[in-house]
Coordinates of C-alpha atoms and ligand atoms in Angstrom, one line a residue:
M28 CA 73.0 20.2 23.2
S29 CA 70.8 18.7 20.7
L30 CA 68.2 20.2 18.4
T31 CA 64.6 18.8 18.8
F32 CA 61.5 19.5 16.8
F33 CA 57.9 18.6 17.2
N34 CA 57.3 16.3 14.2
T35 CA 53.7 16.7 13.1
M36 CA 53.8 13.2 11.5
N37 CA 54.4 11.5 14.9
R38 CA 52.8 14.3 17.1
Q39 CA 55.8 14.3 19.3
K40 CA 59.1 16.1 19.9
E41 CA 62.0 14.3 18.3
E42 CA 65.8 14.8 18.2
F43 CA 66.8 16.3 14.8
K44 CA 69.2 14.1 12.9
P45 CA 69.8 15.5 9.5
L46 CA 70.6 13.3 6.5
K47 CA 73.7 15.4 5.6
S48 CA 75.6 18.4 7.1
K49 CA 73.5 20.6 4.7
V50 CA 69.9 20.4 5.9
G51 CA 67.3 20.2 3.2
L52 CA 64.3 22.4 4.0
Y53 CA 61.2 22.8 1.9
T54 CA 58.8 25.6 2.8
C55 CA 55.5 26.0 1.0
G56 CA 55.6 29.5 -0.5
P57 CA 53.0 32.1 -1.5
T58 CA 50.3 31.8 -4.0
V59 CA 51.0 35.0 -5.9
Y60 CA 47.5 36.2 -6.6
N61 CA 47.5 39.1 -4.1
Y62 CA 49.8 40.8 -1.6
A63 CA 50.8 38.5 1.2
H64 CA 49.2 39.4 4.5
I65 CA 50.9 39.2 7.9
G66 CA 49.2 35.9 8.5
N67 CA 51.2 34.5 5.6
F68 CA 54.3 36.3 7.1
R69 CA 53.7 34.5 10.4
A70 CA 54.5 31.3 8.5
Y71 CA 57.5 32.8 6.6
M72 CA 58.8 34.3 9.9
F73 CA 58.5 30.9 11.6
E74 CA 60.5 29.4 8.8
D75 CA 63.1 32.2 9.0
F76 CA 63.4 31.5 12.7
L77 CA 63.7 27.7 12.0
R78 CA 66.4 28.3 9.4
R79 CA 68.4 30.6 11.7
V80 CA 68.2 28.2 14.6
I81 CA 69.4 25.3 12.5
Q82 CA 72.3 27.5 11.4
Y83 CA 72.9 28.6 15.0
Y84 CA 73.4 24.9 15.8
G85 CA 76.2 24.8 13.1
Y86 CA 74.5 23.3 10.1
E87 CA 74.2 24.8 6.6
V88 CA 70.7 25.0 5.2
E89 CA 69.5 24.5 1.6
Q90 CA 66.0 26.0 1.6
V91 CA 63.5 25.9 -1.2
M92 CA 60.5 28.1 -1.2
N93 CA 58.2 27.6 -4.2
L94 CA 56.1 30.3 -5.8
T95 CA 52.6 29.0 -6.8
D96 CA 52.1 31.0 -9.9
V97 CA 49.5 28.8 -11.5
D98 CA 46.5 27.3 -9.6
D99 CA 42.7 27.9 -9.3
K100 CA 43.2 31.3 -7.5
T101 CA 45.9 32.8 -9.8
I102 CA 43.9 31.9 -12.9
K103 CA 40.7 33.4 -11.5
G104 CA 42.6 36.6 -10.4
S105 CA 44.3 37.1 -13.7
Q106 CA 41.0 36.8 -15.6
Q107 CA 39.3 39.3 -13.3
A108 CA 42.2 41.7 -13.8
K109 CA 42.1 40.9 -17.6
L110 CA 45.8 40.3 -17.6
P111 CA 47.9 37.4 -18.9
L112 CA 48.7 35.0 -16.0
N113 CA 52.4 35.8 -16.0
D114 CA 51.9 39.6 -16.0
Y115 CA 49.4 39.2 -13.2
T116 CA 51.6 37.1 -11.0
A117 CA 54.8 39.1 -11.7
K118 CA 53.5 42.0 -9.8
Y119 CA 52.8 39.9 -6.7
K120 CA 56.1 38.0 -6.9
K121 CA 57.9 41.4 -6.9
A122 CA 55.9 42.6 -4.0
F123 CA 56.6 39.4 -2.1
F124 CA 60.4 39.7 -2.4
E125 CA 60.2 43.4 -1.4
D126 CA 58.3 42.4 1.7
L127 CA 60.8 39.6 2.6
E128 CA 63.6 42.2 2.4
V129 CA 61.8 44.6 4.6
L130 CA 61.3 41.9 7.2
R131 CA 64.9 40.7 6.8
I132 CA 63.6 37.2 6.2
E133 CA 66.8 35.3 5.1
K134 CA 66.8 34.4 1.5
A135 CA 66.1 30.8 0.5
E136 CA 68.6 29.2 -1.8
H137 CA 65.9 28.5 -4.4
Y138 CA 62.6 30.2 -5.3
P139 CA 61.3 27.9 -8.1
A140 CA 58.1 29.0 -9.8
A141 CA 55.6 26.3 -10.7
T142 CA 55.2 27.5 -14.3
A143 CA 58.9 26.8 -14.9
H144 CA 58.6 23.2 -13.7
I145 CA 55.7 21.8 -15.7
A146 CA 57.9 19.2 -17.4
E147 CA 59.1 17.8 -14.0
M148 CA 55.4 17.6 -12.9
I149 CA 54.5 15.7 -16.1
D150 CA 57.3 13.2 -15.4
I151 CA 56.0 12.3 -12.0
I152 CA 52.4 12.0 -13.2
Q153 CA 53.6 9.7 -16.0
V154 CA 55.4 7.5 -13.4
L155 CA 52.2 7.4 -11.3
L156 CA 50.2 6.4 -14.4
D157 CA 52.7 3.7 -15.4
K158 CA 52.5 2.3 -11.9
G159 CA 48.7 2.2 -12.1
I160 CA 48.3 4.6 -9.1
A161 CA 46.9 7.5 -11.2
Y162 CA 44.2 7.2 -13.9
Q163 CA 42.6 9.4 -16.5
A164 CA 38.9 10.0 -15.8
E165 CA 36.0 10.8 -18.2
D166 CA 36.7 14.5 -17.9
N167 CA 40.2 13.7 -19.3
S168 CA 41.9 15.0 -16.1
I169 CA 44.4 12.7 -14.4
Y170 CA 43.6 11.7 -10.8
F171 CA 45.6 10.1 -8.0
S172 CA 43.8 7.0 -6.7
I173 CA 44.0 7.2 -2.9
S174 CA 43.0 3.6 -2.6
K175 CA 46.3 2.7 -4.2
F176 CA 48.3 4.3 -1.4
P177 CA 47.6 2.4 1.8
D178 CA 49.4 5.1 3.9
Y179 CA 47.0 7.8 2.7
G180 CA 45.9 10.0 5.7
K181 CA 49.0 9.3 7.8
L182 CA 49.9 12.9 8.3
A183 CA 46.4 14.3 8.9
K184 CA 45.4 11.1 10.8
I185 CA 42.4 10.4 8.7
D186 CA 40.4 7.2 9.3
M187 CA 40.4 5.7 5.9
E188 CA 38.0 2.8 6.8
N189 CA 34.9 4.8 6.3
Q190 CA 35.8 6.7 3.2
R191 CA 33.9 6.3 0.0
A192 CA 36.1 4.8 -2.8
G193 CA 36.4 6.3 -6.3
V194 CA 35.0 9.8 -5.4
R195 CA 36.9 12.5 -7.2
I196 CA 37.7 16.2 -6.5
N197 CA 39.0 18.6 -9.0
A198 CA 39.5 21.7 -6.8
D199 CA 42.9 22.5 -5.4
E200 CA 41.6 23.2 -1.9
Y201 CA 39.1 21.0 0.0
E202 CA 38.3 19.9 3.5
K203 CA 39.0 16.7 5.4
D204 CA 35.4 15.5 5.0
S205 CA 35.8 15.5 1.2
V206 CA 38.7 13.1 1.1
A207 CA 38.8 11.9 -2.5
D208 CA 41.0 11.1 -5.5
F209 CA 42.6 14.4 -6.3
A210 CA 43.6 16.0 -9.6
L211 CA 47.2 15.7 -10.7
W212 CA 46.6 17.2 -14.2
K213 CA 43.5 19.2 -15.0
A214 CA 42.3 18.9 -18.6
W215 CA 41.7 22.3 -20.1
E216 CA 38.3 23.9 -19.6
E217 CA 36.9 27.1 -20.9
K218 CA 37.4 28.8 -17.6
D219 CA 41.2 28.3 -17.9
G220 CA 41.4 30.6 -20.9
D221 CA 44.9 30.7 -22.4
V222 CA 46.5 29.0 -19.4
I223 CA 47.4 25.8 -21.3
W224 CA 50.3 23.4 -21.4
D225 CA 50.7 20.3 -23.7
S226 CA 51.0 16.9 -22.0
P227 CA 50.9 13.3 -23.1
W228 CA 47.2 13.3 -22.0
G229 CA 46.1 16.4 -23.9
K230 CA 46.1 20.1 -23.1
G231 CA 45.7 21.2 -19.5
R232 CA 47.5 22.4 -16.4
P233 CA 48.9 20.9 -13.2
G234 CA 47.0 20.5 -9.9
W235 CA 48.4 22.5 -7.0
H236 CA 49.8 19.6 -4.9
I237 CA 52.0 18.1 -7.7
E238 CA 53.9 21.4 -7.9
C239 CA 55.5 20.9 -4.5
S240 CA 56.3 17.2 -5.1
A241 CA 58.1 18.1 -8.3
M242 CA 60.0 21.1 -7.1
S243 CA 61.1 19.6 -3.7
M244 CA 62.4 16.5 -5.5
K245 CA 64.3 18.5 -8.1
Y246 CA 66.2 20.7 -5.6
L247 CA 66.4 18.5 -2.5
G248 CA 66.1 14.9 -3.7
K249 CA 63.6 12.1 -3.2
T250 CA 64.0 12.1 0.6
F251 CA 64.9 15.3 2.5
D252 CA 65.0 16.6 6.1
I253 CA 62.3 19.1 6.8
H254 CA 59.0 20.2 5.2
T255 CA 57.0 23.1 6.7
G256 CA 54.0 25.3 6.2
G257 CA 51.0 26.7 8.0
I258 CA 48.7 24.2 9.7
D259 CA 46.1 24.7 6.9
N260 CA 48.6 23.2 4.5
M261 CA 48.6 19.9 6.4
F262 CA 45.5 18.7 4.7
P263 CA 45.0 18.2 1.8
H264 CA 48.2 19.8 0.4
H265 CA 50.9 18.0 2.4
E266 CA 48.9 14.7 2.6
D267 CA 48.7 14.7 -1.2
E268 CA 52.3 15.6 -1.6
I269 CA 53.3 12.6 0.5
A270 CA 51.0 10.3 -1.5
Q271 CA 52.4 11.5 -4.8
S272 CA 56.1 11.5 -3.9
E273 CA 56.1 8.3 -1.9
S274 CA 54.1 6.4 -4.6
A275 CA 56.3 7.7 -7.4
N276 CA 59.7 7.3 -5.7
G277 CA 59.0 4.2 -3.5
C278 CA 60.8 5.8 -0.5
K279 CA 60.1 8.1 2.4
F280 CA 59.4 11.7 1.3
V281 CA 60.2 13.8 4.4
N282 CA 61.7 13.1 7.8
Y283 CA 60.3 16.0 9.9
W284 CA 57.1 17.9 9.3
L285 CA 56.7 21.2 11.1
H286 CA 53.5 23.3 10.9
C287 CA 52.8 26.7 12.4
A288 CA 49.5 27.6 14.0
H289 CA 47.5 30.5 12.5
L290 CA 47.7 34.2 13.1
I291 CA 44.2 35.2 14.2
V292 CA 42.3 38.4 14.5
N293 CA 39.3 38.6 16.8
G294 CA 39.4 34.8 17.2
E295 CA 39.3 34.2 13.4
K296 CA 42.2 33.1 11.0
M297 CA 43.5 36.1 9.1
S298 CA 42.8 35.4 5.5
K299 CA 42.0 37.1 2.3
S300 CA 38.7 35.4 2.0
A301 CA 37.6 36.6 5.5
N302 CA 38.7 40.1 4.5
N303 CA 40.2 40.6 8.0
F304 CA 43.8 41.0 6.8
F305 CA 46.6 43.6 7.0
T306 CA 49.4 43.6 4.5
L307 CA 52.9 44.5 5.6
R308 CA 52.4 47.8 3.7
D309 CA 49.3 48.6 5.8
L310 CA 51.3 48.3 9.0
L311 CA 54.3 50.2 7.7
D312 CA 51.9 53.0 6.7
K313 CA 50.6 53.1 10.3
G314 CA 54.2 53.8 11.4
Y315 CA 55.3 50.4 12.7
N316 CA 58.7 49.2 11.7
D317 CA 60.3 46.0 10.6
R318 CA 61.8 45.3 14.1
E319 CA 58.5 45.7 15.8
L320 CA 56.8 43.4 13.3
R321 CA 59.6 40.8 13.6
F322 CA 59.2 40.9 17.4
V323 CA 55.4 40.4 17.3
L324 CA 55.5 37.7 14.6
L325 CA 58.2 35.7 16.5
S326 CA 57.4 36.1 20.1
T327 CA 54.5 33.6 20.3
H328 CA 55.6 30.0 20.0
Y329 CA 55.0 28.8 16.4
R330 CA 52.6 26.0 17.5
K331 CA 50.4 28.4 19.4
K332 CA 47.8 30.7 17.7
L333 CA 49.2 34.3 17.5
N334 CA 46.5 36.7 18.4
F335 CA 47.3 39.9 16.4
T336 CA 46.5 43.2 18.1
F337 CA 47.8 46.7 17.8
D338 CA 48.3 46.6 21.5
G339 CA 50.7 43.8 20.9
L340 CA 52.6 45.9 18.4
D341 CA 52.8 48.8 20.9
Q342 CA 54.1 46.4 23.6
A343 CA 56.8 45.3 21.1
R344 CA 57.7 48.9 20.5
K345 CA 58.1 49.5 24.3
S346 CA 60.2 46.4 24.8
L347 CA 62.5 47.2 21.9
S348 CA 62.8 50.8 23.0
R349 CA 63.9 49.7 26.4
F350 CA 66.5 47.5 24.8
K351 CA 67.7 50.5 22.7
D352 CA 68.2 52.6 25.8
F353 CA 70.0 49.7 27.4
F354 CA 72.4 49.4 24.5
K355 CA 73.0 53.1 24.6
R356 CA 73.9 52.9 28.3
L357 CA 76.2 50.1 27.6
N358 CA 77.9 52.1 24.9
E359 CA 78.5 54.9 27.3
I360 CA 80.3 52.9 30.0
S361 CA 83.9 53.9 30.2
A362 CA 85.0 52.5 33.5
T363 CA 87.8 50.0 33.5
C364 CA 87.7 47.1 36.0
A365 CA 89.9 44.1 36.2
D366 CA 87.4 41.6 37.6
E367 CA 85.3 40.2 34.7
T368 CA 84.2 37.0 36.4
I369 CA 80.7 38.1 37.3
I370 CA 79.8 39.5 33.9
D371 CA 81.4 36.5 32.2
S372 CA 79.3 34.1 34.2
I373 CA 76.1 36.0 33.7
I374 CA 76.7 36.1 29.9
S375 CA 77.6 32.5 29.7
D376 CA 74.5 31.4 31.6
A377 CA 72.3 33.6 29.3
M378 CA 73.9 32.2 26.1
K379 CA 73.5 28.6 27.3
N380 CA 69.8 29.2 28.3
F381 CA 69.2 30.9 25.0
K382 CA 70.7 28.1 22.9
D383 CA 69.0 25.3 24.9
A384 CA 65.6 27.2 24.5
I385 CA 65.7 27.8 20.8
G386 CA 67.0 24.2 20.2
D387 CA 64.0 22.9 22.2
D388 CA 61.4 23.0 19.4
L389 CA 62.1 26.8 18.9
N390 CA 61.0 27.7 22.5
I391 CA 60.8 31.4 21.9
S392 CA 59.5 32.3 25.4
E393 CA 62.5 30.8 27.1
G394 CA 64.8 32.2 24.4
L395 CA 63.4 35.7 24.9
A396 CA 63.5 35.3 28.7
A397 CA 67.3 34.7 28.4
A398 CA 67.6 38.1 26.7
F399 CA 65.3 39.9 29.1
N400 CA 67.0 38.4 32.2
L401 CA 70.4 39.3 30.9
Q402 CA 69.1 42.9 30.6
N403 CA 67.9 42.9 34.2
D404 CA 71.1 41.4 35.6
V405 CA 73.3 43.8 33.7
N406 CA 71.1 46.8 34.6
K407 CA 71.7 46.0 38.3
L408 CA 75.5 45.9 37.7
I409 CA 75.3 49.3 35.9
E410 CA 73.4 50.8 38.8
K411 CA 76.1 49.6 41.2
N412 CA 78.9 50.8 38.8
E413 CA 80.1 47.2 38.7
I414 CA 80.6 46.9 35.0
S415 CA 83.6 47.9 32.9
N416 CA 83.7 49.1 29.3
K417 CA 85.1 45.7 28.3
G418 CA 82.2 43.9 30.2
A419 CA 79.7 46.2 28.5
N420 CA 81.1 45.2 25.1
K421 CA 80.8 41.6 25.9
V422 CA 77.1 42.1 26.7
L423 CA 76.6 43.9 23.4
D424 CA 78.2 41.0 21.7
A425 CA 75.8 38.6 23.4
Y426 CA 72.9 40.6 21.9
K427 CA 74.5 40.5 18.5
K428 CA 74.5 36.7 18.9
F429 CA 70.8 36.7 19.9
D430 CA 70.2 38.8 16.8
K431 CA 71.7 36.1 14.5
V432 CA 68.3 34.4 15.3
F433 CA 66.0 37.2 16.3
D434 CA 67.3 40.0 14.2
F435 CA 65.2 42.7 16.0
F436 CA 67.6 44.1 18.6
D437 CA 69.7 45.9 16.0
V438 CA 72.5 46.5 18.5
D439 CA 74.7 48.5 16.2
N440 CA 72.0 51.0 15.4
S441 CA 70.9 51.8 18.9
D442 CA 70.5 55.5 18.2
D443 CA 67.2 57.0 17.4
E444 CA 67.1 58.7 14.0
I445 CA 67.2 62.4 14.7
P446 CA 65.5 64.8 12.2
P447 CA 67.8 67.7 11.1
N448 CA 65.6 70.4 12.8
I449 CA 66.0 68.7 16.1
L450 CA 69.7 68.4 15.7
E451 CA 69.9 72.2 14.9
L452 CA 68.0 72.9 18.2
V453 CA 70.5 70.6 20.1
E454 CA 73.4 72.6 18.6
A455 CA 71.7 75.9 19.5
R456 CA 71.3 74.7 23.1
Q457 CA 74.9 73.7 23.3
D458 CA 75.9 77.3 22.1
A459 CA 73.6 78.8 24.7
R460 CA 75.2 76.7 27.4
A461 CA 78.7 77.6 26.3
K462 CA 77.7 81.2 26.6
K463 CA 76.1 80.4 30.0
D464 CA 72.8 81.6 28.7
F465 CA 70.9 79.0 30.8
A466 CA 67.5 80.7 30.3
M467 CA 67.9 80.2 26.5
S468 CA 69.2 76.6 27.1
D469 CA 66.1 75.7 29.2
K470 CA 63.8 77.3 26.6
I471 CA 65.3 75.1 23.9
R472 CA 65.1 72.0 26.1
D473 CA 61.3 72.7 26.6
N474 CA 60.9 73.2 22.9
L475 CA 62.6 69.9 22.2
Q476 CA 60.4 68.2 24.8
G477 CA 57.3 69.7 23.1
Q478 CA 58.4 68.0 19.9
G479 CA 58.8 64.7 21.6
W480 CA 62.6 64.7 22.4
L481 CA 64.1 64.4 25.9
I482 CA 67.6 65.8 26.3
E483 CA 69.9 64.5 28.9
D484 CA 73.4 65.8 29.6
S485 CA 76.0 63.1 30.0
P486 CA 79.8 63.3 30.4
K487 CA 80.0 62.5 26.7
G488 CA 77.7 65.4 25.8
P489 CA 74.0 65.8 25.3
R490 CA 72.0 62.6 24.7
L491 CA 68.6 62.6 22.9
K492 CA 65.8 60.3 23.7
K493 CA 62.5 59.9 21.9
I494 CA 59.6 60.2 24.3
Ligands
AMP30 P1 48.9 30.8 0.5 O1 49.5 32.0 -0.2 O2 47.5 31.0 0.9 O3 49.2 29.5 -0.2 O4 49.6 30.7 2.0 C1 51.0 30.8 2.1 C2 51.5 30.3 3.5 O5 50.9 31.1 4.5 C3 51.0 28.9 3.8 O6 52.1 28.2 4.5 C4 49.8 29.1 4.7 O7 49.7 28.0 5.6 C5 50.3 30.3 5.5 N1 49.1 31.1 6.1 C6 48.0 31.6 5.4 N2 47.2 32.3 6.3 C7 47.8 32.2 7.5 C8 47.5 32.7 8.8 N3 46.4 33.4 9.1 N4 48.4 32.4 9.8 C9 49.5 31.7 9.6 N5 49.9 31.2 8.4 C10 49.0 31.4 7.4
ZN31 ZN1 53.4 23.3 -1.1

């Protein structure tokens, strides 16, 4: 079974052949000027999925996620907040790591901050100047001359024939129709305030794109396996990274480019500028949990737009709650039965389908189908009393394996958290039953139901279920 990814560079699925047994993965990280919204987390969740799938296929991963803590947006934000840049970004860096933990996004091996790598950026810019590929303009800033890199536009598939030569752009973000020489080093301007570094070309600060070229090279080398980001990063950010890195190093920058489509709300990209965003905190405050959010963020294939709705979150809640019940039922099976062949073959088919699916450019629909189909098949066996305790444990183990990648089934914690007052009522009901006071026992059962808890009596004692 091989691993294949859709490589944006060639617009086709390709077999993944890593350079070394440890896969180098660079993921463009947050610009820490605000709380990340769940659109951003769609990108980070896709990268978490990718990382876990690569690991599932037996490779180690060395992942770098940069923190953009100096750029046009962070500087503007810190000035509006009247805070030094570092103090301003520190708050959002902290929040970002807290959010990653809530969502159980696996930790990258490196989280380099741009402000800690200015020297490395200056080194690359100097190489580009020495090679005559970059130049200093009248405004004292240093620009990359796209006419000196014949491959410019190869990722975003830009027709370079009809571009105007020598046009410059100083902003970090711009559209495809403004293809131009872009800033590597921005000479200090009054609007930058005290955000200043020394360089051989005078005081200033780096452009956004050079940050990722410098930090990827430092931690992963001149050529590495995979580079990812949201589709909006493809141009100009990734195009400019390729131009800088390949011109400076004289070799291929990245073997596989993977981009996720946007998370959208009412047909529009979720973004801070459109003011149509929810942060993770907003959704936790509304009572949704990490598992529901992981489910929603993962369950649409990464190259398709994810239409975010509360209905979708409620559906996720229902599906996960059905799985929770299923795990509970499996835990309660005590029968012993010698013939394990049926269950073994059902599980082995499911595991194979699952691995094939996730390895096929992260085919989440088929991967999830393997988990849902296994649930259906096993439920049929449970109804016919054709599953033993040993078989049930094998099924639970299969879901633990799915969770190495999904991490939303949470097989070991399949019990609902029961508040103490509810537990007291359950105990009181047990006392009433022991005293054969069935009127009281029924009254307590109705009371529990009124509070949203269904009680079922099983051979192992009462079982509570949240309604
Ligand atoms: P930023 O903090 O704006 O630099 O974005 C961080 C990451 O989130 C980048 O990889 C973006 O492409 C990604 N991103 C931003 N908005 C969305 C969205 N609505 N859906 C998916 N990814 C997004
Ligand atoms: Zn980047």
